[in-house]
Tab-separated table of C-alpha atoms and ligand atoms in Angstrom:
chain	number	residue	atom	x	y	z
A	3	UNK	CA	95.440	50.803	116.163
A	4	UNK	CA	98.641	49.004	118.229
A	5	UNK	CA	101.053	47.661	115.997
A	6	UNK	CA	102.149	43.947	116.906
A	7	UNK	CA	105.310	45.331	118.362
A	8	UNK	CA	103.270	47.497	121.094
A	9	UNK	CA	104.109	46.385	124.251
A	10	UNK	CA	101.396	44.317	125.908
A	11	UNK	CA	102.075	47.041	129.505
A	12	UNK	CA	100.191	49.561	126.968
A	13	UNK	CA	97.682	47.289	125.688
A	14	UNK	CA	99.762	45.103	122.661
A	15	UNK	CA	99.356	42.024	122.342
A	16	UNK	CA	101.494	39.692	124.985
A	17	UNK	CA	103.996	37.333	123.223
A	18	UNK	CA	103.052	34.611	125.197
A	19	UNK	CA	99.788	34.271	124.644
A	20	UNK	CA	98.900	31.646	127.566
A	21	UNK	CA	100.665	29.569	130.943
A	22	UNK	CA	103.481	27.459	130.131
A	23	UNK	CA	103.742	24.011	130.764
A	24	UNK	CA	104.515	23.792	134.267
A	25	UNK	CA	108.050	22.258	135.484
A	26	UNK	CA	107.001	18.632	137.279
A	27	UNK	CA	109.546	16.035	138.148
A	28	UNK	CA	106.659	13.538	139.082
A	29	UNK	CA	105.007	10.745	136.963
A	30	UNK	CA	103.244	7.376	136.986
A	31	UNK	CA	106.485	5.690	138.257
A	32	UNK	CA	106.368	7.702	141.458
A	33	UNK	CA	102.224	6.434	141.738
A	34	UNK	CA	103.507	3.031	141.769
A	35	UNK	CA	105.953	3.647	144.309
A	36	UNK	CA	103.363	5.372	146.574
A	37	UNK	CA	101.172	2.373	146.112
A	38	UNK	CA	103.807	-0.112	147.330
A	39	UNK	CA	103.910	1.747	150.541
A	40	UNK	CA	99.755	2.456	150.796
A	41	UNK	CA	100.142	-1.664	150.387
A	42	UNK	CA	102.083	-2.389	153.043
A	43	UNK	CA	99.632	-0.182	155.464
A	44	UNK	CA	103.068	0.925	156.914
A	45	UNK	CA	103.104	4.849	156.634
A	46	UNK	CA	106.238	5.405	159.255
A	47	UNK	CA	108.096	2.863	161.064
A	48	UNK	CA	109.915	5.228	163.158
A	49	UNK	CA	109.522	4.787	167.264
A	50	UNK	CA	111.463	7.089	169.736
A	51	UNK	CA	112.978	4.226	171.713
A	52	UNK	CA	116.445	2.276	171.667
A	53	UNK	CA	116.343	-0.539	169.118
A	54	UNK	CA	116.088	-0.822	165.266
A	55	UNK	CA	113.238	1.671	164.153
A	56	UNK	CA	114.892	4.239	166.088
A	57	UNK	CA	116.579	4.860	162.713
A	58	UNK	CA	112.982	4.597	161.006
A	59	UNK	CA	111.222	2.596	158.519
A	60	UNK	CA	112.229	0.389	155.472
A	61	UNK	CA	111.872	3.120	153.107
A	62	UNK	CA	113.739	5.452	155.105
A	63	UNK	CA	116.566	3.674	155.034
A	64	UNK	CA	116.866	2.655	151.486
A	65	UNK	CA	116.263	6.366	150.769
A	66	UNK	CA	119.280	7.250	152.908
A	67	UNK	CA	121.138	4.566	151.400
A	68	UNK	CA	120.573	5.370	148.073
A	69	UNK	CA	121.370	9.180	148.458
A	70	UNK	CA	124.759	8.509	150.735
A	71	UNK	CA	125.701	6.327	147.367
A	72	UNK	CA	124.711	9.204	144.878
A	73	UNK	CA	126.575	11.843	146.778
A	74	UNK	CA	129.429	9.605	147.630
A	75	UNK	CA	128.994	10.895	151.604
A	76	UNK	CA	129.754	8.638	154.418
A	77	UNK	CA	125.976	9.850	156.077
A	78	UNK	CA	122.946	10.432	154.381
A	79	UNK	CA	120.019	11.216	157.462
A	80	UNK	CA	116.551	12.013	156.019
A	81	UNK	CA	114.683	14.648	157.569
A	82	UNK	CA	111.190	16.172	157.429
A	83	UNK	CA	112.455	19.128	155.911
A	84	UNK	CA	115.703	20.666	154.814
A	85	UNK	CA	114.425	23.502	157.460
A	86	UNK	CA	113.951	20.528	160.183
A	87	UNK	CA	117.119	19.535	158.926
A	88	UNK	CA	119.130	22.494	159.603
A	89	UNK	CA	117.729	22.682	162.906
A	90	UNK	CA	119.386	19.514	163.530
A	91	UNK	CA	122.308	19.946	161.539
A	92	UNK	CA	123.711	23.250	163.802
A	93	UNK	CA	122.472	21.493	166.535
A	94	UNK	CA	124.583	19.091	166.061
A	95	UNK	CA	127.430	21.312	166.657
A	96	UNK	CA	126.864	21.710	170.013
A	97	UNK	CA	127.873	25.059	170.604
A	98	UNK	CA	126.480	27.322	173.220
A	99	UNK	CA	124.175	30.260	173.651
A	100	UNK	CA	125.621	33.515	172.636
A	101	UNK	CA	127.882	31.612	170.481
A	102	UNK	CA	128.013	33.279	166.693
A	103	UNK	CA	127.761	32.035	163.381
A	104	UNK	CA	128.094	33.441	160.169
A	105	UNK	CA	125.765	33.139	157.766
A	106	UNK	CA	124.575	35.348	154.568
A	107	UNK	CA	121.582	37.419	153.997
A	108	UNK	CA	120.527	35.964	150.547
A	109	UNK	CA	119.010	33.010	151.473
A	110	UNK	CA	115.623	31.133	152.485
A	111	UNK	CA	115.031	32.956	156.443
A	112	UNK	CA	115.433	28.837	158.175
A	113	UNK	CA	119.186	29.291	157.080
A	114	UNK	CA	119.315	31.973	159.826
A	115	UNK	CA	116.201	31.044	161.530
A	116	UNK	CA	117.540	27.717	162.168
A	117	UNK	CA	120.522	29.464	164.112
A	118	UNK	CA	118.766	31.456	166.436
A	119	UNK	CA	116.730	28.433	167.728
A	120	UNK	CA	119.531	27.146	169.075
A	121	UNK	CA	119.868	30.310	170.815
A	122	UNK	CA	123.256	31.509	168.981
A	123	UNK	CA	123.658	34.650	166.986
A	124	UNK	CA	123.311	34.730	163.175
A	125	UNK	CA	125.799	37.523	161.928
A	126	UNK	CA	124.832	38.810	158.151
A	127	UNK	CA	128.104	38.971	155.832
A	128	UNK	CA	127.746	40.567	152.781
A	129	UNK	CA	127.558	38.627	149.088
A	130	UNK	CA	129.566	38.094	145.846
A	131	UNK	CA	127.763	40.703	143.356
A	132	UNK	CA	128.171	37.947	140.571
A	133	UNK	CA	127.617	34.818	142.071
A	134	UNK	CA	125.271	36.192	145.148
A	135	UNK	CA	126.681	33.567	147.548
A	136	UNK	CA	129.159	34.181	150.519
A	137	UNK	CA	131.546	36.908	150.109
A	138	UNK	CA	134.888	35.727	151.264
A	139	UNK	CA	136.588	38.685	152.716
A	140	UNK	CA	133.199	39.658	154.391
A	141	UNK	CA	133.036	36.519	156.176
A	142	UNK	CA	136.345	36.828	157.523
A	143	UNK	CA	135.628	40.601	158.607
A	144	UNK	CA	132.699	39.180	160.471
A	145	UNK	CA	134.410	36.478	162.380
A	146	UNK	CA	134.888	38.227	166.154
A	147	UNK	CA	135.514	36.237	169.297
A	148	UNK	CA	132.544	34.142	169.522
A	149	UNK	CA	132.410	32.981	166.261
A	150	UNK	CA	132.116	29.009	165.970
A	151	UNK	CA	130.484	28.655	162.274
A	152	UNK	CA	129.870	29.513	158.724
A	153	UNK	CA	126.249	28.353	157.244
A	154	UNK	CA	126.887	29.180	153.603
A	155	UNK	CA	124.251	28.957	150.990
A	156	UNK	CA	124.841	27.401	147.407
A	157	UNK	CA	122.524	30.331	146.288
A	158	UNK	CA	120.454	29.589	142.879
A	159	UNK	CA	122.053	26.935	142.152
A	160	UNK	CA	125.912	27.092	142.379
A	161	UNK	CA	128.105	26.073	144.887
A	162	UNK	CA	129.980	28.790	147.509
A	163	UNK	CA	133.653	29.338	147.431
A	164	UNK	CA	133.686	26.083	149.592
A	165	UNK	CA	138.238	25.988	149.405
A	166	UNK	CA	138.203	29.561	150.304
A	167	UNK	CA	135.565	28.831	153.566
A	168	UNK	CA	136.854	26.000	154.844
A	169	UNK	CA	140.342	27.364	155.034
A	170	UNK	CA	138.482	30.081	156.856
A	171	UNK	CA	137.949	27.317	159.195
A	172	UNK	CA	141.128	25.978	159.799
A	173	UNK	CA	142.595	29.323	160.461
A	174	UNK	CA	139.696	30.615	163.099
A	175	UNK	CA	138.615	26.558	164.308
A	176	UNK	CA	134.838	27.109	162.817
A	177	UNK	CA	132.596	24.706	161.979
A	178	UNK	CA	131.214	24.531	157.924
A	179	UNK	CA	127.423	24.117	157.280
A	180	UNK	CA	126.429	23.873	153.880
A	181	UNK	CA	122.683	25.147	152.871
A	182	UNK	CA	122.446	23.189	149.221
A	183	UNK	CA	118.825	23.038	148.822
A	184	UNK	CA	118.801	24.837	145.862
A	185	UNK	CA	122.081	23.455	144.369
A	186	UNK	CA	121.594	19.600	144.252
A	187	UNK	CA	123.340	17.978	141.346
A	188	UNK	CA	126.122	20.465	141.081
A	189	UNK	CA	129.625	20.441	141.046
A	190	UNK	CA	132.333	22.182	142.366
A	191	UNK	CA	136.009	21.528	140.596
A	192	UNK	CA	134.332	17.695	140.233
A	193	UNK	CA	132.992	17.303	143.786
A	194	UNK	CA	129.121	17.195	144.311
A	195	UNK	CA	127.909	20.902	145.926
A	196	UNK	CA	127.342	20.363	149.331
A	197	UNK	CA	129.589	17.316	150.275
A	198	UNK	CA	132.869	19.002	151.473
A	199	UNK	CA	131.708	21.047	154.397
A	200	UNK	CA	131.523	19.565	157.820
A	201	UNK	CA	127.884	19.148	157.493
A	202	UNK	CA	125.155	19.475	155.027
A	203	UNK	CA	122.105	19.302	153.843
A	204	UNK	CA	118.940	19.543	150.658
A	205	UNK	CA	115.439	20.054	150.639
A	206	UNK	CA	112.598	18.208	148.728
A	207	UNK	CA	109.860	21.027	148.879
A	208	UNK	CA	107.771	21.259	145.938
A	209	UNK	CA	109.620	24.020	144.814
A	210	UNK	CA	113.174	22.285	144.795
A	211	UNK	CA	114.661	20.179	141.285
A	212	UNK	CA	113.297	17.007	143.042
A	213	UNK	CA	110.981	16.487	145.538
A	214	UNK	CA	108.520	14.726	147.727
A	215	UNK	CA	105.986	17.263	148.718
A	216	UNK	CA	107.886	17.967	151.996
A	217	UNK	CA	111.542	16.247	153.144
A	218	UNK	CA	114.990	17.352	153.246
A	219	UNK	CA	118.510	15.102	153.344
A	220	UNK	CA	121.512	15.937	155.946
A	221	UNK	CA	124.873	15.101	154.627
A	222	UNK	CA	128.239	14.161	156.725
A	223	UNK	CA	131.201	12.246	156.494
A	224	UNK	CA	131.381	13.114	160.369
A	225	UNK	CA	130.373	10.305	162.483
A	226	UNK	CA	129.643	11.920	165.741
A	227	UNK	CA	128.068	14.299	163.753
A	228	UNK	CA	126.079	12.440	161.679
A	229	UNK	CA	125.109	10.566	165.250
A	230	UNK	CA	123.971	13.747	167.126
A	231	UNK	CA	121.692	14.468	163.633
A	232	UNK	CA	120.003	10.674	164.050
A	233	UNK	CA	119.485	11.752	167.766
A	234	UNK	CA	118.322	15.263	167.356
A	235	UNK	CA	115.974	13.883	164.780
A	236	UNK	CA	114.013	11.501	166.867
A	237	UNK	CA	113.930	12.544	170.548
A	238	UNK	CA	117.392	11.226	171.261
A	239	UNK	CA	117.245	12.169	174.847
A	240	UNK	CA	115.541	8.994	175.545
A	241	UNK	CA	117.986	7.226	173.789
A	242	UNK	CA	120.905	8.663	175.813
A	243	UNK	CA	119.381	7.992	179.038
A	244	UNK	CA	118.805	4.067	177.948
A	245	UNK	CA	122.325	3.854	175.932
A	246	UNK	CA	125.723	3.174	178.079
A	247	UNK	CA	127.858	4.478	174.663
A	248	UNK	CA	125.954	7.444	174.690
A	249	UNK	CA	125.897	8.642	178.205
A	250	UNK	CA	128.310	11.326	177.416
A	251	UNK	CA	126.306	12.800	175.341
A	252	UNK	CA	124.894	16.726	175.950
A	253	UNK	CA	122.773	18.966	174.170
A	254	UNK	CA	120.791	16.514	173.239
A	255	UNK	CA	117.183	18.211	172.992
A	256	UNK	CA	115.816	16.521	170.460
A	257	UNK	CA	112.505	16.969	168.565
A	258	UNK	CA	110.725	14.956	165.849
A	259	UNK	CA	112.094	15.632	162.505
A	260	UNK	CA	110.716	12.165	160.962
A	261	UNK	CA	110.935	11.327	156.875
A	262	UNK	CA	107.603	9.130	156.376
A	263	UNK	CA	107.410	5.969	154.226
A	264	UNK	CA	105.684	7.508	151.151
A	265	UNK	CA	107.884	10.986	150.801
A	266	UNK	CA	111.002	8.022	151.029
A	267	UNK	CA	109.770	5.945	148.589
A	268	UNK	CA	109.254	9.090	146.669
A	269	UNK	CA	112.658	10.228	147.263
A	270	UNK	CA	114.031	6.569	145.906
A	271	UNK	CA	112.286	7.276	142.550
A	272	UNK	CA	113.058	10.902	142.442
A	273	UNK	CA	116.459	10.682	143.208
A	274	UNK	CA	117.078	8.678	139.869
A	275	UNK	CA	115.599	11.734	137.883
A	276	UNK	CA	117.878	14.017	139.301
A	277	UNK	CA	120.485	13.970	136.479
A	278	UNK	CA	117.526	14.916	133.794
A	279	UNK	CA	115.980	17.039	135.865
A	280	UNK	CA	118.823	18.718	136.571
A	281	UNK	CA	120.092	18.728	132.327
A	282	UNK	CA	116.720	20.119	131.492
A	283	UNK	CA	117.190	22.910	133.790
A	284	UNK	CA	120.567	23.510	132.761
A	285	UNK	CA	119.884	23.614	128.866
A	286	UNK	CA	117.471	25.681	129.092
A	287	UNK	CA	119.001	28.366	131.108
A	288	UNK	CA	122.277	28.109	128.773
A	289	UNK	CA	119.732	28.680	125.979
A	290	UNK	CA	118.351	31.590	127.441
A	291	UNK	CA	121.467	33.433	128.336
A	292	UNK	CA	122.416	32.782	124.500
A	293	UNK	CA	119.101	34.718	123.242
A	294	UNK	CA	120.107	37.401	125.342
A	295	UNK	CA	123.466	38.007	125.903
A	296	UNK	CA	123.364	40.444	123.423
A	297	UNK	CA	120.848	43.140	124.824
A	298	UNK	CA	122.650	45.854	126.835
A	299	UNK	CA	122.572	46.577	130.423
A	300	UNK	CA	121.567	43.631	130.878
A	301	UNK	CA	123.985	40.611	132.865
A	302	UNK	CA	122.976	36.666	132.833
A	303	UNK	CA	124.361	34.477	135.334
A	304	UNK	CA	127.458	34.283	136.223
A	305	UNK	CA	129.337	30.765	136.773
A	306	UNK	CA	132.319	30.830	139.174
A	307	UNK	CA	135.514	28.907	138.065
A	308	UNK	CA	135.199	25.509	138.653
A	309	UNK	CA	131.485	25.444	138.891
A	310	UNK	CA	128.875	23.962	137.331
A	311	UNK	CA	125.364	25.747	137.869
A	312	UNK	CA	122.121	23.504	137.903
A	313	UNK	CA	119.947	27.105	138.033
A	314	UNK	CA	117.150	27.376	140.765
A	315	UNK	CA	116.730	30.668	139.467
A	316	UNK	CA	117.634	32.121	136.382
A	317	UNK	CA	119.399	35.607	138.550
A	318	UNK	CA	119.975	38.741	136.424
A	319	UNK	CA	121.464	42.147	137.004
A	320	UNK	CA	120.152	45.819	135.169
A	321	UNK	CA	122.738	48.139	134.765
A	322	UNK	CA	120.060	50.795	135.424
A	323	UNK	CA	121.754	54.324	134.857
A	324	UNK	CA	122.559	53.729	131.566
A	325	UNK	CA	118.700	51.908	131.224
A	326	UNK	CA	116.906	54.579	132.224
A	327	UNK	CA	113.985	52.917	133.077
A	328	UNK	CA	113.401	51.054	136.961
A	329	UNK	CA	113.704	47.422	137.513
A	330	UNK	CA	109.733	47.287	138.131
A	331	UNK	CA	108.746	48.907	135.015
A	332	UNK	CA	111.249	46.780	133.024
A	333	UNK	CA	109.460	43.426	135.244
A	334	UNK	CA	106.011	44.642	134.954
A	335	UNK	CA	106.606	44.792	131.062
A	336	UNK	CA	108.200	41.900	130.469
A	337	UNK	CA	105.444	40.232	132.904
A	338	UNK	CA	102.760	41.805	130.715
A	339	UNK	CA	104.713	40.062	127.630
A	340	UNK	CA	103.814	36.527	129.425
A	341	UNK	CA	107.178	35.821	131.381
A	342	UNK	CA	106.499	33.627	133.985
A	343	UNK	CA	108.299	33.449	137.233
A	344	UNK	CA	109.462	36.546	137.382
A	345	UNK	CA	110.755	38.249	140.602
A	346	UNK	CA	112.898	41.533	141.910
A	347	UNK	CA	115.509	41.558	144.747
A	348	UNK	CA	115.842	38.507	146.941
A	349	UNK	CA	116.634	39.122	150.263
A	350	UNK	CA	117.471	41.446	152.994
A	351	UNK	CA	117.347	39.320	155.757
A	352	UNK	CA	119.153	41.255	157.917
A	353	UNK	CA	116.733	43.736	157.651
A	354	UNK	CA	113.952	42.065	158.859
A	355	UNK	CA	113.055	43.326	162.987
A	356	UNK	CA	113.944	39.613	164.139
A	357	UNK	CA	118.004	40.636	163.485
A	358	UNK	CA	117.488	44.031	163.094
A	359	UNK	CA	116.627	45.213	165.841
A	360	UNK	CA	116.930	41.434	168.034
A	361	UNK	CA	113.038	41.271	168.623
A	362	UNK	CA	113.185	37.708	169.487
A	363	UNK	CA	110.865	37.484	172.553
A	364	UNK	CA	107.909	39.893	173.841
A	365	UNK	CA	110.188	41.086	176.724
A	366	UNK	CA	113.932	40.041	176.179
A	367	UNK	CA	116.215	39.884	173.580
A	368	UNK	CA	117.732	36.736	174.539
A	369	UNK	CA	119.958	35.293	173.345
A	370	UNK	CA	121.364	39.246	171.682
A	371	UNK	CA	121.287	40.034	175.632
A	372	UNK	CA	124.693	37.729	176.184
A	373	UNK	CA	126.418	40.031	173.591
A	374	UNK	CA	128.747	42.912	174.715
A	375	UNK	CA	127.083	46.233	174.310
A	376	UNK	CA	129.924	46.503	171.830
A	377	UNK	CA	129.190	43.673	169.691
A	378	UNK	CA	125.255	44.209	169.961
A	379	UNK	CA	125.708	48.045	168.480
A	380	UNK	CA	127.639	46.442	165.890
A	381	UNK	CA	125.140	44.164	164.742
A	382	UNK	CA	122.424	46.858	165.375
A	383	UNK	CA	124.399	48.828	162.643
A	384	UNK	CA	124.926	46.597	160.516
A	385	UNK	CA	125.015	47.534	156.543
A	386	UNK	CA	125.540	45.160	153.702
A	387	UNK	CA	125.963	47.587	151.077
A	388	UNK	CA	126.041	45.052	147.864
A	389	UNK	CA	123.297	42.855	149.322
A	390	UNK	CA	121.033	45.849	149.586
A	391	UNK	CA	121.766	47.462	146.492
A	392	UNK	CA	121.555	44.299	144.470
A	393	UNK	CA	118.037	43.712	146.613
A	394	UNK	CA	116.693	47.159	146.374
A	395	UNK	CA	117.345	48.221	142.809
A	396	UNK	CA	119.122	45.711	140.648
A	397	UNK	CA	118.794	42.243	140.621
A	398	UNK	CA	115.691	40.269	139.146
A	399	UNK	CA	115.268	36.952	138.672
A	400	UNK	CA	113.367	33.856	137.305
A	401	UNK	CA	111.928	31.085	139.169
A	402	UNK	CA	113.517	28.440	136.757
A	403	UNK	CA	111.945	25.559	138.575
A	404	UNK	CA	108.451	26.687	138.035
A	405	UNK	CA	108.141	26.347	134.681
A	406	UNK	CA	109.335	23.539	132.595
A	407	UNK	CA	110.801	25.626	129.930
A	408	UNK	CA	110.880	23.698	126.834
A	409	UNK	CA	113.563	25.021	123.683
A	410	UNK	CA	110.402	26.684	122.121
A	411	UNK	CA	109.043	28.235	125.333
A	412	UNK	CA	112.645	29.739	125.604
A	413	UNK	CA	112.274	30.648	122.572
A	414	UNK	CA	109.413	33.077	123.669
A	415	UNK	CA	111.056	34.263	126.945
A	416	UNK	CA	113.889	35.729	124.771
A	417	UNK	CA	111.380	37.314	122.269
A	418	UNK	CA	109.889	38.849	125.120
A	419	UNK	CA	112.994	40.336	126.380
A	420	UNK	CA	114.173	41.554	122.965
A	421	UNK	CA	110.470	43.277	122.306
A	422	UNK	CA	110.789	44.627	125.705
A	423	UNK	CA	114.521	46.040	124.903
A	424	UNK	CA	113.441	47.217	121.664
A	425	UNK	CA	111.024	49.567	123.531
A	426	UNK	CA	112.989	50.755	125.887
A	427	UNK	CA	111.625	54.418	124.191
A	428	UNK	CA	108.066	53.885	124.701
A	429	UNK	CA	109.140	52.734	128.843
A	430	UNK	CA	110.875	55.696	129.269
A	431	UNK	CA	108.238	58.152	127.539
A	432	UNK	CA	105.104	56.366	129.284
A	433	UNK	CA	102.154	54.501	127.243
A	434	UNK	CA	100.642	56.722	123.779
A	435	UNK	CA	98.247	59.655	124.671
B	2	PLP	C1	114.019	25.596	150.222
B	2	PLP	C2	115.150	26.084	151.035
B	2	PLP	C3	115.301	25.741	152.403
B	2	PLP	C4	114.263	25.047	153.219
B	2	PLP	O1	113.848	23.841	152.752
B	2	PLP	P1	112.510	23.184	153.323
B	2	PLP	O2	112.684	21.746	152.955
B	2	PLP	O3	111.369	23.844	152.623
B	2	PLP	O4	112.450	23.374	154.790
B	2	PLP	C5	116.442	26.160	153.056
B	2	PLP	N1	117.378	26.880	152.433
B	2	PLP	C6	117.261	27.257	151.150
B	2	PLP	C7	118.354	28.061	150.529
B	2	PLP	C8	116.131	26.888	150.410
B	2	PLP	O5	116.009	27.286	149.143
């Protein structure tokens, strides 16, 4: 016979016996929004000509308006995607090919995806082992001559070492992109995460705290910026050629990046649940990472000074030598016990052929071919030692967003990870003959 404390990976029973509730920011007051718009038979009011609706729709705008007010930014533009939106945010720059930017390889692939369509080079710096965003001193050992920007991620949750990167740069004249999808609602010593960079942006993907199916915001207090970002998003190269003020404008390729009427009115009505969706992520985590904190080899989150963390992902570390067991057979188990959302390593994205070995075309490797040979060998070469550790053996996480983890549903997480700890034995010696 199993005993109730056999683990469920060698045929116990689980400890969470069926799904959890799902996590779901959306309810009937959202429906009503949707139908004001389906009433007004108005689904975009965007057109790619000079005059009013070149800045888009009714909706649109109050969106915009409501979110520059929240964030207490000068610019709020409303974008398709956060993706879309970081294409048009480093755009915006106007830098040119074979130009460099900085960015970090734990993060969604449009953070450096984003770069390379503008054909400039995305250079992998290493990460902070405890909070996993930008590593300071690696960024600055990146920087070379060519370097114009840093796009830094607000990984899981928590904002970068924003002080630290922009004096960065003031001292090497580079640009600051923030990537705050996952950290909306959080603070950095008082300041919203994502608001003191040059330029920056959040993403409303089903996936994200709040969202509208698909839709992202860009965030400035930069007015030429902030213009370039309106023109990028609507094929501003019309515009130009109609506009007198704007006729010095270049690098103006725009594309449609277009917010519609519903995902706006959405984004209205979403944007006033962000404080409670944002608590109810927070508590729970904190609750969590009180069940545990006592079982060994095992680290919770870490929150950097000044920070407050609104958790994306619940990120832990194994201290596996003194374990003994791997990182999968740890996951599988506590997956068999009914954990939900659970996930190992992040992201290597260095390591992926597009930067690894610059396959961006079928024939050339433009733009890698308007590096030195020097510079191209060094990016060829290029290690990120606590990035791939962290990636490759250590770090697991929890989707925290997929679940709406209730106080009693936390409640069984922890049990899981405490039955799981308590038979650390039985992992190590395989299941019962
Ligand atoms: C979700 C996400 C994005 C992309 O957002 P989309 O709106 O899906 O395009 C970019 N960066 C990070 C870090 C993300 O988590």
């Amino acid at each position: 016979m199993l005993g109730k404390n056999e683990l469920a990976l060698y045929g116990g029973s689980p400890v969470i016996g069926g799904p959890l509730e799902d996590y779901q920011p959306l309810d009937h007051t959202d429906n009503l929004a949707v139908e004001l718009v389906m009433k007004s038979g108005i689904l975009s009011d965007f057109i790619g000509a000079s005059g009013k609706k070149f800045l888009g729709g009714a909706r649109v705008r109050e969106f915009e308006k409501s979110f520059a007010n929240e964030f207490n930014v000068k610019h709020a533009i409303s974008v398709n995607s956060l993706t879309s939106g970081l294409w048009c945010a480093i755009g915006s720059l106007n830098l040119e090919p074979g130009d460099e930017v900085i960015t970090s390889t734990w993060t969604m692939a449009a953070t450096a995806t984003t770069i390379l369509h503008w054909n400039l080079i995305p250079v992998f710096a290493d990460i902070d082992p405890d909070t996993f965003n930008l590593d300071i001193a690696d960024v600055e050992n990146k920087i070379g001559k060519r370097t114009r920007a840093i796009v830094s991620p607000d990984i899981f949750g928590q904002s970068a070492d924003i002080e630290s990167l922009l004096l960065l740069c003031n001292k090497y004249n580079l640009y600051l992109v923030s990537d705050s999808a996952q950290a909306p609602g959080s603070r950095r010593n008082g300041y919203l995460t994502g608001t003191k960079s040059h330029i920056g942006g959040f993403s409303f993907n089903y996936h994200k705290h709040i969202h509208t199916g698909e839709g992202g915001m860009i965030v400035t207090d930069d007015d030429r910026l902030a213009d370039r970002v309106r023109l990028l998003r609507n094929h501003g190269e019309v515009v130009i050629g109609s506009s007198p003020a704007l006729s010095n404008e270049t690098g103006i390729l725009g594309m449609n990046m277009r917010l519609g009427e519903i995902e706006s009115a959405i984004g209205v009505n979403q944007l006033r649940k962000l404080d409670s969706a944002i608590r109810s992520r927070r508590e729970g985590a904190e609750y969590l990472e009180s069940l545990i904190s006592t079982l060994p080899d095992l680290s919770a989150p870490v929150v950097s000074n000044g920070n407050s963390h609104v958790y994306y992902v619940f990120g832990m570390k194994l201290n596996l030598k003194s374990l003994g067991v791997s990182r999968n057979t740890l996951v599988r188990a506590l997956t068999a016990e009914g954990v939900p959302g659970l996930f190992e390593g992040y992201q290597n994205i260095h390591k992926l052929p597009l930067y690894s070995r610059h396959l961006t075309h079928k024939k050339s490797n433009f733009p890698y071919s308007l590096l030195t040979k020097r510079r191209r060998n060094e990016l060829l070469s290029l290690q990120l030692p606590i990035a791939e550790v962290l990636h490759n053996e250590t770090f697991f996480g929890i989707n925290w967003c997929s679940k709406a983890f209730h106080k009693k549903d936390v409640e069984l997480v922890a049990e899981a990870f405490h039955k799981v700890w308590d038979n650390i034995d039985s992992l190590l010696s395989g299941p019962k003959p």
